[in-house]
Amino acid sequence: MSYIEPAPIKDKENPLESMMQRFDKAVDLLGISEEMYHILKVPRKQVIVGLPVTMDSGEIKTFEGYRVIHSTILGPSKGGIRFDPDVNLDEVRALAAWMTWKCAVVDIPYGGAKGGVACNPREMSAGEMERLMRAYTTALLDVFGPDQDIPAPDMGTGPREMAWLMDEYSKSKGMTVPAVVTGKPLVLGGSLGRTEATGRGVMVSALAGMEKLRINPYRATAAVQGFGNVGSYAALLLRERGVAIHAISDISGAYYNDKGIDVADAVAYRSSNNGSLEGYPGAEQIPGDDLLTLPVDVLVPAAKEDVITRKNVSGIQAKMIVEGANGPTSFKADDIINEKGIMVVPDILANAGGVTVSYFEWVQNRIGYKWTLERINRRTDRIMKDSFDKVYETSLKYKVSLRIAAYIVAIDKVSSTYKYRGGF
Ligand SMILES: NC(=O)C1=CN([C@@H]2O[C@H](COP(=O)(O)OP(=O)(O)OC[C@H]3O[C@@H](n4cnc5c(N)ncnc54)[C@H](OP(=O)(O)O)[C@@H]3O)[C@@H](O)[C@H]2O)C=CC1
Ligand SMILES: O=C(O)CCC(=O)C(=O)O
C-alpha cells in the first residue's frame, strides 16, 4: 500500500513500518483525501551524502550521512541529527515523519526532518567527531537554514556538535547565524532549559497519565531504559516529583534497587566513570532486557527504537509506558499492549518537550533576547499538558489508543493547514 515501502530487514523490526502502520490506521479513521494521503506519506526530500574524514591515525574513512525532510507544510523542517552505527535511510525516514507529527501534536510551526550519520561516537576522538560534523554540515549547506531546515541534537550528538555545525554554517554565510541550529551551548545562543527539556516533557506527560490512572506519584515506581540526555533527566525529574526509580540502564546493563535509586548519585557516578553506569554501586546489576519487564507502575523507554516487540510485550507489567525514545515500541506489540490495558503515552507526544524548547531557542535567536528558565519551563509545561489533554480527548472521541489519537491530532493539523495553503 505504501509508496515508500519499508525495506524488509530479515529478523529485524523496521521503524518505518511501525510509523506507516499507525499512520494508515489514523488516516482510515480521520478520512483524509487520497491526494492528501499521498502528500503526507512521502518525504519531500531525501539526501544521502558521502563524508570522507581523516581519522587520527591518518587513514581516510568515508561515512554515509542522511538528511530526510519529511514535510514543510507547517513551516521550516526541524529535527535532530543522530550519530549511531545502526543509522540507515529507513530509520531516518521514520524519524523525520515522527518529527512532522510531533511538531503538529504540540502545535509549533515546524515541519519534520531528521539527520543521521552511520558512525560510532564511542570509538571516535573529539577531533574525529569535529571533522565529521563539519563535513556533514558542509555537505548539507544548501539544505540547512534558519527558515529552511533547522537541525538539533539526537542520540550521539549534543551541544558540542551543534556548536561546530553553527560555526561551519556561519563561516559559509560570512556572518553568525545562531538560528540555523538549536540545542547549542548557552554561550552561543542556546536556550536555558533545552538540555533537560525532553526529560521534562516526559515527566509532565507521565504525571498527566498517572492522574488519569489515579496513580499517586508519591507511591509510584518507575524503570527508565537509557541514561543519556532523555533518560537521565526523565529519571531525575520524576524522582523530584516523588516517583521512586527502581531501575535505570545504559549500554553496560541495567541497575535495580527496590528501595529506589538515588538518581542524582547515579548521574554523578556516570560522569565520573567515563559516561558509563558500569559498576554502579548504588544498585544490583541485572540483564539489560529485564528492566522492561519489572513490576513497576511506569516504564520509560528512553534509549532507542523497537525495544518493546511482540517477543517481550507479554512480560511487561507496567501500568503505563511513557515513550522518551522515538519509536521504542514496534507496531507488532500494539495489539497486545491494548489488550493488556497498558496506557502508552506515545513518543510523538511524550518526548515533544525537546523540540518545544528548541522552538523557544529559535524564537529567542531571532528576536535577539533571552528568556528566563522560569518562563521557558512554564510555557513548556503548559504546552505539554494541553497537548496531552487534546490527545486524551481525541482518544475518547475516536475510541482509540493515545498513540492513534496523537496521529489523528497531527494528521488533522497538517492536512487542514495544507488545505488552507492550497499547496506548498
Ligand atoms: N535528545 C533529545 O532532545 C531527544 C531525543 N529523543 C529520543 O530519545 C532517545 C534517546 O536520545 P538521547 O537521550 O538524546 O540519546 P543519548 O545518546 O544521550 O542517550 C542514549 C542512551 O541510551 C543508552 N542505550 C543505547 N542502547 C541501549 C540499550 N540497548 N539498552 C539500554 N540503554 C541503551 C545509551 O547508553 P550509553 O550511555 O552506554 O551509550 C545512552 O545512555 C532517542 O530515541 C532519541 O531519538 C527524542 C526527543 C528529543
Ligand atoms: O529539538 C529538536 O529540534 C528536535 C529533537 C528531536 O530530534 C526529536 O524530538 O526527536
Coordinates of C-alpha atoms and ligand atoms in Angstrom, one line a residue:
M1 CA 0.0 0.0 0.0
S2 CA 2.7 2.4 0.8
Y3 CA 4.8 4.3 -1.8
I4 CA 7.9 4.3 0.4
E5 CA 7.9 0.6 1.1
P6 CA 10.0 -0.1 4.1
A7 CA 12.9 -2.3 3.1
P8 CA 12.4 -5.8 4.6
I9 CA 15.2 -6.5 7.1
K10 CA 15.3 -10.1 8.0
D11 CA 14.5 -10.8 11.7
K12 CA 14.7 -7.1 12.4
E13 CA 12.0 -4.6 13.2
N14 CA 11.7 -1.6 10.8
P15 CA 10.7 1.7 12.4
L16 CA 9.4 3.0 9.1
E17 CA 7.0 0.1 9.0
S18 CA 5.8 0.9 12.5
M19 CA 5.3 4.6 11.6
M20 CA 3.4 3.7 8.4
Q21 CA 1.1 1.2 10.1
R22 CA 0.0 3.7 12.7
F23 CA -0.3 6.5 10.1
D24 CA -2.5 4.3 7.9
K25 CA -4.7 3.4 10.9
A26 CA -5.2 7.1 11.8
V27 CA -5.8 8.1 8.2
D28 CA -8.6 5.5 7.9
L29 CA -10.3 6.9 11.0
L30 CA -9.8 10.5 10.0
G31 CA -10.8 10.0 6.4
I32 CA -8.4 12.4 4.5
S33 CA -8.4 12.6 0.7
E34 CA -6.3 10.3 -1.4
E35 CA -4.3 13.3 -2.6
M36 CA -3.5 14.3 1.0
Y37 CA -2.6 10.7 1.9
H38 CA 0.0 10.6 -0.9
I39 CA 1.4 14.0 0.0
L40 CA 1.8 13.1 3.7
K41 CA 3.3 9.7 3.4
V42 CA 6.2 10.6 1.0
P43 CA 9.2 12.5 2.3
R44 CA 9.7 15.8 0.4
K45 CA 13.4 15.3 0.1
Q46 CA 16.0 12.7 1.0
V47 CA 19.7 13.5 0.8
I48 CA 22.5 10.9 1.1
V49 CA 26.0 12.3 1.4
G50 CA 29.4 10.6 1.4
L51 CA 31.7 12.1 4.1
P52 CA 35.4 11.4 3.8
V53 CA 37.1 12.2 7.1
T54 CA 40.8 12.0 8.1
M55 CA 41.0 9.9 11.2
D56 CA 43.6 10.5 13.9
S57 CA 45.7 7.6 12.5
G58 CA 46.0 9.5 9.2
E59 CA 43.7 7.0 7.5
I60 CA 40.8 8.5 5.4
K61 CA 37.4 6.9 6.3
T62 CA 34.2 7.6 4.4
F63 CA 31.0 7.8 6.4
E64 CA 27.5 7.8 5.0
G65 CA 25.2 10.6 6.1
Y66 CA 21.5 11.3 5.6
R67 CA 19.1 14.2 5.9
V68 CA 15.4 13.5 5.2
I69 CA 12.9 16.3 5.0
H70 CA 9.5 14.7 5.6
S71 CA 7.3 17.8 5.5
T72 CA 7.4 21.6 5.3
I73 CA 3.7 22.2 5.4
L74 CA 3.6 23.7 8.9
G75 CA 6.9 25.6 8.5
P76 CA 10.7 25.0 8.2
S77 CA 11.6 21.4 8.8
K78 CA 13.0 20.6 12.2
G79 CA 14.7 17.5 13.7
G80 CA 17.8 16.2 15.3
I81 CA 21.0 14.6 14.0
R82 CA 21.8 11.0 15.1
F83 CA 25.3 9.6 15.2
D84 CA 25.0 5.9 15.7
P85 CA 26.4 2.7 14.0
D86 CA 22.8 1.5 13.2
V87 CA 21.7 4.6 11.3
N88 CA 20.1 3.8 8.0
L89 CA 17.8 5.5 5.5
D90 CA 14.6 3.8 6.6
E91 CA 15.3 4.7 10.2
V92 CA 15.9 8.4 9.3
R93 CA 12.7 8.4 7.2
A94 CA 10.7 7.2 10.1
L95 CA 12.3 9.7 12.5
A96 CA 11.7 12.5 10.0
A97 CA 8.0 11.7 9.7
W98 CA 7.7 11.4 13.5
M99 CA 9.1 15.0 13.7
T100 CA 6.3 16.2 11.5
W101 CA 3.7 14.5 13.7
K102 CA 5.4 15.6 16.9
C103 CA 5.5 19.3 15.9
A104 CA 1.9 19.2 14.9
V105 CA 0.8 17.5 18.1
V106 CA 2.3 20.3 20.2
D107 CA 1.2 22.9 17.7
I108 CA 4.6 24.5 16.9
P109 CA 5.1 26.0 13.4
Y110 CA 7.6 23.4 12.1
G111 CA 7.6 20.6 9.6
G112 CA 9.6 17.5 10.2
A113 CA 13.1 16.3 9.3
K114 CA 15.9 14.1 10.7
G115 CA 19.5 13.5 10.0
G116 CA 22.0 10.8 10.8
V117 CA 25.5 9.5 10.2
A118 CA 26.4 5.8 10.5
C119 CA 29.3 6.0 12.8
N120 CA 30.3 5.0 16.3
P121 CA 30.9 8.1 18.5
R122 CA 32.1 5.8 21.4
E123 CA 35.1 4.9 19.3
M124 CA 35.9 8.4 17.9
S125 CA 38.1 11.1 19.4
A126 CA 36.8 14.7 19.8
G127 CA 38.9 15.7 16.8
E128 CA 37.4 13.0 14.6
M129 CA 33.8 13.9 15.7
E130 CA 34.5 17.6 14.9
R131 CA 35.8 16.8 11.4
L132 CA 32.8 14.5 10.7
M133 CA 30.3 17.1 11.9
R134 CA 31.9 19.8 9.9
A135 CA 32.0 17.6 6.8
Y136 CA 28.3 16.7 7.3
T137 CA 27.4 20.4 7.7
T138 CA 29.4 21.4 4.5
A139 CA 27.7 18.6 2.5
L140 CA 24.2 20.0 3.6
L141 CA 24.8 23.7 3.4
D142 CA 22.1 24.1 0.8
V143 CA 19.6 22.1 2.9
F144 CA 20.1 23.8 6.3
G145 CA 18.9 27.3 7.0
P146 CA 17.0 29.2 9.8
D147 CA 13.9 29.4 7.5
Q148 CA 14.5 26.2 5.7
D149 CA 15.7 23.2 7.8
I150 CA 16.9 23.5 11.4
P151 CA 18.8 20.6 13.0
A152 CA 19.3 19.8 16.7
P153 CA 20.8 17.0 18.8
D154 CA 19.7 13.4 18.9
M155 CA 21.4 10.2 20.0
G156 CA 25.2 10.5 20.0
T157 CA 25.2 14.3 19.4
G158 CA 24.8 17.2 21.8
P159 CA 25.6 21.0 22.3
R160 CA 29.3 20.4 21.3
E161 CA 28.3 19.1 17.9
M162 CA 25.7 21.8 17.4
A163 CA 28.3 24.4 18.1
W164 CA 30.5 23.0 15.3
L165 CA 27.5 22.9 12.9
M166 CA 26.6 26.5 13.7
D167 CA 30.2 27.6 13.2
E168 CA 30.7 25.8 9.9
Y169 CA 27.3 27.1 8.6
S170 CA 28.1 30.7 9.8
K171 CA 31.5 30.7 8.1
S172 CA 29.9 29.8 4.8
K173 CA 27.5 32.7 5.1
G174 CA 30.1 35.2 6.3
M175 CA 28.1 36.1 9.4
T176 CA 27.0 34.4 12.7
V177 CA 23.7 32.6 12.1
P178 CA 22.7 31.1 15.5
A179 CA 19.1 30.3 14.5
V180 CA 20.3 27.6 12.0
V181 CA 20.5 25.1 14.8
T182 CA 19.1 24.5 18.2
G183 CA 20.5 22.7 21.2
K184 CA 23.6 24.9 21.2
P185 CA 25.7 25.7 24.2
L186 CA 24.3 28.6 26.1
V187 CA 27.2 31.0 25.2
L188 CA 26.4 30.5 21.5
G189 CA 22.8 31.4 21.9
G190 CA 21.5 28.1 23.3
S191 CA 18.4 28.3 25.4
L192 CA 18.1 27.8 29.1
G193 CA 16.2 24.6 29.7
R194 CA 16.9 22.9 26.4
T195 CA 19.2 20.2 27.8
E196 CA 16.6 18.9 30.2
A197 CA 13.6 19.7 28.1
T198 CA 12.9 16.3 26.6
G199 CA 13.1 14.6 30.0
R200 CA 11.0 17.4 31.5
G201 CA 8.3 16.7 28.9
V202 CA 8.4 13.0 29.7
M203 CA 7.9 13.9 33.3
V204 CA 4.9 16.2 32.6
S205 CA 3.3 13.5 30.3
A206 CA 3.9 10.8 32.9
L207 CA 2.2 12.8 35.6
A208 CA -0.7 13.6 33.3
G209 CA -1.1 9.9 32.6
M210 CA -0.8 9.0 36.2
E211 CA -3.6 11.4 37.1
K212 CA -5.9 9.7 34.6
L213 CA -5.0 6.3 36.0
R214 CA -5.3 7.6 39.6
I215 CA -1.7 6.7 40.4
N216 CA -0.2 8.8 43.2
P217 CA 3.3 9.8 42.1
Y218 CA 4.5 9.6 45.7
R219 CA 3.5 5.9 45.8
A220 CA 4.6 5.1 42.3
T221 CA 7.6 3.3 40.9
A222 CA 9.3 3.6 37.6
A223 CA 12.0 1.9 35.4
V224 CA 13.9 4.1 32.9
Q225 CA 15.8 2.5 30.0
G226 CA 18.7 4.7 28.7
F227 CA 20.6 7.1 30.8
G228 CA 21.6 9.7 28.3
N229 CA 20.1 13.1 27.8
V230 CA 16.4 12.0 27.8
G231 CA 16.6 9.1 30.3
S232 CA 18.7 10.8 32.9
Y233 CA 16.6 13.9 33.1
A234 CA 13.4 12.0 32.9
A235 CA 14.6 9.9 35.9
L236 CA 15.8 13.0 37.9
L237 CA 12.6 15.0 37.3
L238 CA 10.2 12.0 38.0
R239 CA 12.2 11.4 41.2
E240 CA 11.8 15.1 42.1
R241 CA 8.0 14.7 41.8
G242 CA 8.0 11.7 44.2
V243 CA 8.3 8.7 41.9
A244 CA 10.7 6.0 43.1
I245 CA 13.1 5.0 40.3
H246 CA 13.6 1.3 40.7
A247 CA 15.8 0.7 37.7
I248 CA 18.0 2.6 35.2
S249 CA 20.2 1.3 32.4
D250 CA 22.6 2.1 29.7
I251 CA 24.6 0.0 27.2
S252 CA 26.6 -1.5 30.1
G253 CA 23.4 -3.1 31.6
A254 CA 20.5 -2.4 33.9
Y255 CA 20.8 -1.4 37.6
Y256 CA 18.0 -2.3 40.0
N257 CA 17.2 -1.2 43.6
D258 CA 13.8 -2.0 45.0
K259 CA 14.3 0.7 47.7
G260 CA 14.7 3.3 44.9
I261 CA 17.8 4.6 43.2
D262 CA 19.4 7.9 44.2
V263 CA 19.2 9.3 40.7
A264 CA 21.4 12.3 41.3
D265 CA 24.1 10.0 42.7
A266 CA 23.8 7.8 39.6
V267 CA 24.2 10.9 37.3
A268 CA 27.3 11.9 39.3
Y269 CA 28.7 8.3 39.1
R270 CA 28.2 8.2 35.4
S271 CA 30.0 11.5 34.7
S272 CA 32.9 10.4 36.9
N273 CA 33.0 7.0 35.2
N274 CA 33.7 8.0 31.6
G275 CA 30.0 8.4 30.8
S276 CA 29.0 4.8 31.8
L277 CA 26.9 3.3 34.6
E278 CA 29.2 0.2 34.6
G279 CA 29.9 -0.9 38.1
Y280 CA 27.4 1.5 39.7
P281 CA 27.4 0.6 43.4
G282 CA 24.0 2.0 44.3
A283 CA 22.1 -0.9 42.7
E284 CA 22.3 -4.5 41.7
Q285 CA 23.2 -5.2 38.1
I286 CA 20.6 -7.2 36.2
P287 CA 20.4 -8.1 32.5
G288 CA 19.6 -5.1 30.4
D289 CA 16.3 -6.5 28.9
D290 CA 15.0 -7.5 32.3
L291 CA 14.4 -3.8 33.1
L292 CA 11.5 -3.8 30.6
T293 CA 9.5 -6.4 32.5
L294 CA 10.0 -5.3 36.1
P295 CA 6.9 -4.9 38.3
V296 CA 6.8 -1.0 38.2
D297 CA 4.0 1.4 37.6
V298 CA 5.7 3.4 34.9
L299 CA 8.1 2.2 32.2
V300 CA 10.1 4.9 30.4
P301 CA 12.0 3.5 27.3
A302 CA 14.4 6.4 26.6
A303 CA 17.2 4.7 24.6
K304 CA 16.3 3.7 21.0
E305 CA 13.6 2.2 18.8
D306 CA 12.0 -1.2 18.8
V307 CA 12.9 -2.4 22.3
I308 CA 9.3 -3.4 23.0
T309 CA 8.4 -6.0 20.5
R310 CA 6.0 -8.9 20.0
K311 CA 8.6 -11.1 21.6
N312 CA 8.8 -9.4 25.0
V313 CA 5.5 -7.4 25.3
S314 CA 3.6 -10.1 27.1
G315 CA 6.1 -9.9 30.0
I316 CA 5.5 -6.2 30.6
Q317 CA 4.0 -5.5 34.0
A318 CA 3.9 -1.6 34.0
K319 CA 0.6 0.1 34.0
M320 CA 1.9 2.9 31.8
I321 CA 4.6 3.2 29.2
V322 CA 5.9 6.8 28.6
E323 CA 8.0 6.8 25.4
G324 CA 11.0 9.0 25.9
A325 CA 12.7 7.5 22.9
N326 CA 11.4 7.8 19.3
G327 CA 9.7 4.5 18.2
P328 CA 10.6 2.3 21.2
T329 CA 7.5 0.1 20.6
S330 CA 7.1 -1.9 17.4
F331 CA 3.7 -1.8 15.9
K332 CA 3.6 -5.5 16.3
A333 CA 3.3 -5.1 20.1
D334 CA 0.4 -2.6 19.9
D335 CA -2.5 -5.1 20.0
I336 CA -1.1 -6.9 23.0
I337 CA -0.4 -3.7 24.8
N338 CA -4.0 -2.6 24.2
E339 CA -5.4 -6.0 25.3
K340 CA -3.4 -5.7 28.5
G341 CA -4.9 -2.3 29.1
I342 CA -1.5 -0.6 29.4
M343 CA -1.6 3.2 28.8
V344 CA 1.0 4.3 26.3
V345 CA 1.9 8.0 26.2
P346 CA 3.3 7.8 22.6
D347 CA 6.7 9.3 21.5
I348 CA 5.2 12.0 19.3
L349 CA 3.6 13.4 22.4
A350 CA 5.8 12.3 25.4
N351 CA 9.2 13.4 24.0
A352 CA 8.0 16.6 22.4
G353 CA 9.4 18.8 25.2
G354 CA 12.8 18.8 23.4
V355 CA 11.5 20.3 20.1
T356 CA 9.3 22.7 22.0
V357 CA 12.2 24.3 23.8
S358 CA 14.2 24.1 20.5
Y359 CA 11.4 26.3 19.1
F360 CA 11.8 28.7 22.0
E361 CA 15.6 28.7 21.3
W362 CA 15.0 29.6 17.7
V363 CA 12.5 32.3 18.7
Q364 CA 15.0 33.8 21.1
N365 CA 17.8 33.7 18.5
R366 CA 15.5 35.6 16.0
I367 CA 14.4 38.3 18.4
G368 CA 17.9 38.6 20.0
Y369 CA 16.6 38.3 23.5
K370 CA 17.0 35.7 26.3
W371 CA 14.1 34.3 28.2
T372 CA 14.3 33.2 31.8
L373 CA 14.3 29.5 32.8
E374 CA 11.1 30.1 34.7
R375 CA 9.3 31.4 31.6
I376 CA 10.6 28.5 29.4
N377 CA 9.6 25.8 31.9
R378 CA 6.2 27.3 32.5
R379 CA 5.5 27.5 28.8
T380 CA 6.8 24.0 28.1
D381 CA 4.8 22.5 30.9
R382 CA 1.6 24.2 29.6
I383 CA 2.2 23.1 26.0
M384 CA 2.9 19.5 27.1
K385 CA -0.2 19.3 29.4
D386 CA -2.5 21.0 26.9
S387 CA -1.2 18.6 24.2
F388 CA -1.8 15.6 26.5
D389 CA -5.3 16.7 27.2
K390 CA -6.1 17.2 23.5
V391 CA -4.8 13.7 22.6
Y392 CA -6.6 12.2 25.6
E393 CA -9.9 13.8 24.5
T394 CA -9.3 12.6 20.9
S395 CA -8.7 9.1 22.1
L396 CA -12.1 9.1 23.9
K397 CA -13.8 10.6 20.8
Y398 CA -12.5 8.0 18.4
K399 CA -12.3 5.2 21.0
V400 CA -8.6 4.6 20.2
S401 CA -5.3 4.4 22.0
L402 CA -3.4 7.6 22.9
R403 CA -1.0 6.7 20.1
I404 CA -3.5 6.6 17.3
A405 CA -5.2 9.7 18.8
A406 CA -1.9 11.6 18.6
Y407 CA -1.5 10.6 15.0
I408 CA -5.1 11.8 14.3
V409 CA -4.5 15.1 16.0
A410 CA -1.2 15.6 14.0
I411 CA -2.5 14.5 10.6
D412 CA -5.6 16.6 11.0
K413 CA -3.5 19.7 11.8
V414 CA -1.1 19.1 8.9
S415 CA -3.8 18.3 6.4
S416 CA -6.1 21.2 7.3
T417 CA -3.1 23.6 7.0
Y418 CA -2.3 22.2 3.6
K419 CA -5.9 22.7 2.5
Y420 CA -5.8 26.4 3.5
R421 CA -2.5 26.8 1.8
G422 CA -3.7 25.1 -1.3
G423 CA -0.3 23.7 -2.0
F424 CA 3.3 24.4 -0.9
Ligands
LIG1 N1 17.9 14.5 22.9 C1 16.6 14.9 22.6 O1 16.3 16.1 22.8 C2 15.6 14.0 22.1 C3 15.8 12.6 22.0 N2 14.8 11.8 21.6 C4 15.0 10.4 21.5 O2 15.3 9.8 22.8 C5 16.2 8.7 22.6 C6 17.5 8.9 23.4 O3 18.1 10.1 22.9 P1 19.2 10.8 23.8 O4 18.9 10.7 25.2 O5 19.3 12.2 23.2 O6 20.5 10.0 23.4 P2 21.8 9.8 24.2 O7 22.8 9.3 23.2 O8 22.1 11.0 25.1 O9 21.4 8.6 25.2 C7 21.0 7.3 24.8 C8 21.1 6.4 26.0 O10 20.6 5.1 25.6 C9 21.5 4.2 26.1 N3 21.3 3.0 25.3 C10 21.6 2.7 24.0 N4 21.2 1.5 23.7 C11 20.8 0.9 24.8 C12 20.3 -0.4 25.1 N5 20.2 -1.3 24.2 N6 19.9 -0.6 26.4 C13 20.0 0.4 27.3 N7 20.4 1.6 27.1 C14 20.8 1.9 25.8 C15 22.9 4.8 25.9 O11 23.8 4.1 26.7 P3 25.4 4.6 26.7 O12 25.3 5.9 27.5 O13 26.1 3.5 27.5 O14 25.8 4.8 25.3 C16 22.5 6.2 26.5 O15 22.5 6.2 27.9 C17 16.3 8.5 21.1 O16 15.3 7.7 20.6 C18 16.1 9.9 20.6 O17 15.7 9.9 19.3 C19 13.5 12.3 21.4 C20 13.3 13.6 21.5 C21 14.3 14.6 21.8
LIG2 O1 15.0 19.7 19.2 C1 14.7 19.4 18.0 O2 14.6 20.3 17.2 C2 14.4 18.0 17.6 C3 14.7 17.0 18.6 C4 14.5 15.6 18.0 O3 15.2 15.2 17.2 C5 13.3 14.8 18.4 O4 12.4 15.4 19.0 O5 13.3 13.6 18.1

